[in-house]
Amino acid sequence: MTDDARPAIVVLISGTGTNLKALIDSAASGELPARIAAVFSDRGDAPGLRRAREAGIEAHHVEPQSFADRDAYESALADAIEAAADGPPAAVVLAGFMRILRGEVLRRFAGRLLNIHPSLLPKYRGLDTHARALAAGEEGHGATVHFVTEELDAGPRIIQFRVAVRPDDTAQTLAARVLRGEHRILPQAVGWLATGRLRLEGGEVMLDGRRLDAPVVVEDR
Ligand code: GRF
């Protein structure tokens, strides 16, 4: 139990955890009106686990391979998420979590599950988004926060960060600019969800009581 009255959120990661760090910093500064109750990784070597522990947040490695099948893994993960948050958290945030969730986690936390994806969805679902955008000669690129549904990277979109592609961009330089924007839009969307301003109702995204016909757009500056 905690005496911190802010809504609890839980973050799932697989890697470096710079988006996790953005959430940690934003919660620490008070900009994000939520507390990170726990971090879970499917990889024991994810640097983000150490980042979380250094910030005093409980961080666990739940290894998918140690369960009989995906259902067993997702049930255990869902139980662990609820145990860490003393009940269902206000948001479960996939911040560079590289597994597809289709079972109990999705069912139990539907409407509370957010993912950040490094492209302007619906363009470039899946991997290698920066290289693919460059190869296609895109003039603009970016990142999207969306609700997680059964279909990979296809859930209702909430907010996007957009950058102009520069003539000398490589996948690395473009990725770096997009990532900085991810660190802005993820805490924003998580804060909206945690405070009840953002909802998923009948497959529609509602923000402050109004249906979002298109994602909120944040431009690079
Ligand atoms: C980000 O680009 C995110 O959009 C994608 O995975 C990457 C995670 O980076 N889903 P980090 O671990 O937050 O640094």
PDB file of N, CA and C and ligand atoms in Angstrom, residues 15-20 95-98 115-118 130 179 182-183, ligand 1:
ATOM      1  N   GLY A  15      13.241  -2.837 -23.455  1.00  0.00           N
ATOM      2  CA  GLY A  15      14.588  -2.382 -23.819  1.00  0.00           C
ATOM      3  C   GLY A  15      15.103  -1.221 -22.999  1.00  0.00           C
ATOM      4  N   THR A  16      15.593  -0.225 -23.733  1.00  0.00           N
ATOM      5  CA  THR A  16      16.333   0.877 -23.134  1.00  0.00           C
ATOM      6  C   THR A  16      15.518   1.670 -22.119  1.00  0.00           C
ATOM      7  N   GLY A  17      14.275   1.908 -22.455  1.00  0.00           N
ATOM      8  CA  GLY A  17      13.423   2.587 -21.490  1.00  0.00           C
ATOM      9  C   GLY A  17      13.547   4.096 -21.474  1.00  0.00           C
ATOM     10  N   THR A  18      13.848   4.724 -22.617  1.00  0.00           N
ATOM     11  CA  THR A  18      13.877   6.193 -22.597  1.00  0.00           C
ATOM     12  C   THR A  18      12.460   6.757 -22.480  1.00  0.00           C
ATOM     13  N   ASN A  19      11.483   6.070 -23.043  1.00  0.00           N
ATOM     14  CA  ASN A  19      10.101   6.518 -22.837  1.00  0.00           C
ATOM     15  C   ASN A  19       9.690   6.329 -21.374  1.00  0.00           C
ATOM     16  N   LEU A  20      10.145   5.242 -20.779  1.00  0.00           N
ATOM     17  CA  LEU A  20       9.907   5.044 -19.349  1.00  0.00           C
ATOM     18  C   LEU A  20      10.517   6.200 -18.566  1.00  0.00           C
ATOM     19  N   ALA A  95       5.707   0.790 -23.385  1.00  0.00           N
ATOM     20  CA  ALA A  95       6.723   1.780 -23.747  1.00  0.00           C
ATOM     21  C   ALA A  95       7.937   1.029 -24.292  1.00  0.00           C
ATOM     22  N   GLY A  96       7.836   0.645 -25.573  1.00  0.00           N
ATOM     23  CA  GLY A  96       8.900  -0.154 -26.149  1.00  0.00           C
ATOM     24  C   GLY A  96       8.797  -1.605 -25.697  1.00  0.00           C
ATOM     25  N   PHE A  97       7.563  -2.080 -25.510  1.00  0.00           N
ATOM     26  CA  PHE A  97       7.316  -3.477 -25.131  1.00  0.00           C
ATOM     27  C   PHE A  97       7.127  -4.263 -26.425  1.00  0.00           C
ATOM     28  N   MET A  98       8.013  -5.224 -26.657  1.00  0.00           N
ATOM     29  CA  MET A  98       8.097  -5.821 -27.996  1.00  0.00           C
ATOM     30  C   MET A  98       7.315  -7.118 -28.169  1.00  0.00           C
ATOM     31  N   ASN A 115      -0.110   2.252 -26.270  1.00  0.00           N
ATOM     32  CA  ASN A 115       1.173   1.895 -26.877  1.00  0.00           C
ATOM     33  C   ASN A 115       1.730   3.120 -27.586  1.00  0.00           C
ATOM     34  N   ILE A 116       3.068   3.218 -27.607  1.00  0.00           N
ATOM     35  CA  ILE A 116       3.709   4.244 -28.429  1.00  0.00           C
ATOM     36  C   ILE A 116       4.405   3.545 -29.585  1.00  0.00           C
ATOM     37  N   HIS A 117       4.133   4.054 -30.788  1.00  0.00           N
ATOM     38  CA  HIS A 117       4.685   3.431 -31.994  1.00  0.00           C
ATOM     39  C   HIS A 117       5.411   4.494 -32.814  1.00  0.00           C
ATOM     40  N   PRO A 118       6.614   4.178 -33.314  1.00  0.00           N
ATOM     41  CA  PRO A 118       7.407   5.198 -33.998  1.00  0.00           C
ATOM     42  C   PRO A 118       7.055   5.376 -35.481  1.00  0.00           C
ATOM     43  N   HIS A 130      11.525   3.772 -39.412  1.00  0.00           N
ATOM     44  CA  HIS A 130      12.280   4.947 -39.883  1.00  0.00           C
ATOM     45  C   HIS A 130      12.896   4.665 -41.253  1.00  0.00           C
ATOM     46  N   LEU A 179      12.183  10.063 -31.467  1.00  0.00           N
ATOM     47  CA  LEU A 179      12.193   9.610 -30.070  1.00  0.00           C
ATOM     48  C   LEU A 179      12.021  10.788 -29.102  1.00  0.00           C
ATOM     49  N   GLU A 182       8.500  11.403 -28.958  1.00  0.00           N
ATOM     50  CA  GLU A 182       7.788  10.360 -28.212  1.00  0.00           C
ATOM     51  C   GLU A 182       7.757  10.718 -26.731  1.00  0.00           C
ATOM     52  N   HIS A 183       8.902  11.280 -26.284  1.00  0.00           N
ATOM     53  CA  HIS A 183       9.009  11.610 -24.855  1.00  0.00           C
ATOM     54  C   HIS A 183       8.074  12.753 -24.475  1.00  0.00           C
TER      55      HIS A 183
HETATM   56  C1  GRF B   1      10.398   3.555 -29.187  1.00  0.00           C
HETATM   57  O1  GRF B   1      10.792   4.018 -30.443  1.00  0.00           O
HETATM   58  C2  GRF B   1       8.943   3.146 -29.222  1.00  0.00           C
HETATM   59  O2  GRF B   1       8.175   3.937 -30.063  1.00  0.00           O
HETATM   60  C3  GRF B   1       9.019   1.748 -29.755  1.00  0.00           C
HETATM   61  O3  GRF B   1      10.163   1.200 -29.140  1.00  0.00           O
HETATM   62  C4  GRF B   1      11.080   2.237 -28.825  1.00  0.00           C
HETATM   63  C5  GRF B   1      11.376   2.133 -27.369  1.00  0.00           C
HETATM   64  O4  GRF B   1      12.382   2.989 -26.959  1.00  0.00           O
HETATM   65  N1  GRF B   1       7.788   1.060 -29.507  1.00  0.00           N
HETATM   66  P1  GRF B   1      12.703   3.165 -25.420  1.00  0.00           P
HETATM   67  O5  GRF B   1      12.960   1.781 -24.841  1.00  0.00           O
HETATM   68  O6  GRF B   1      11.558   3.852 -24.766  1.00  0.00           O
HETATM   69  O7  GRF B   1      13.950   3.993 -25.391  1.00  0.00           O
END
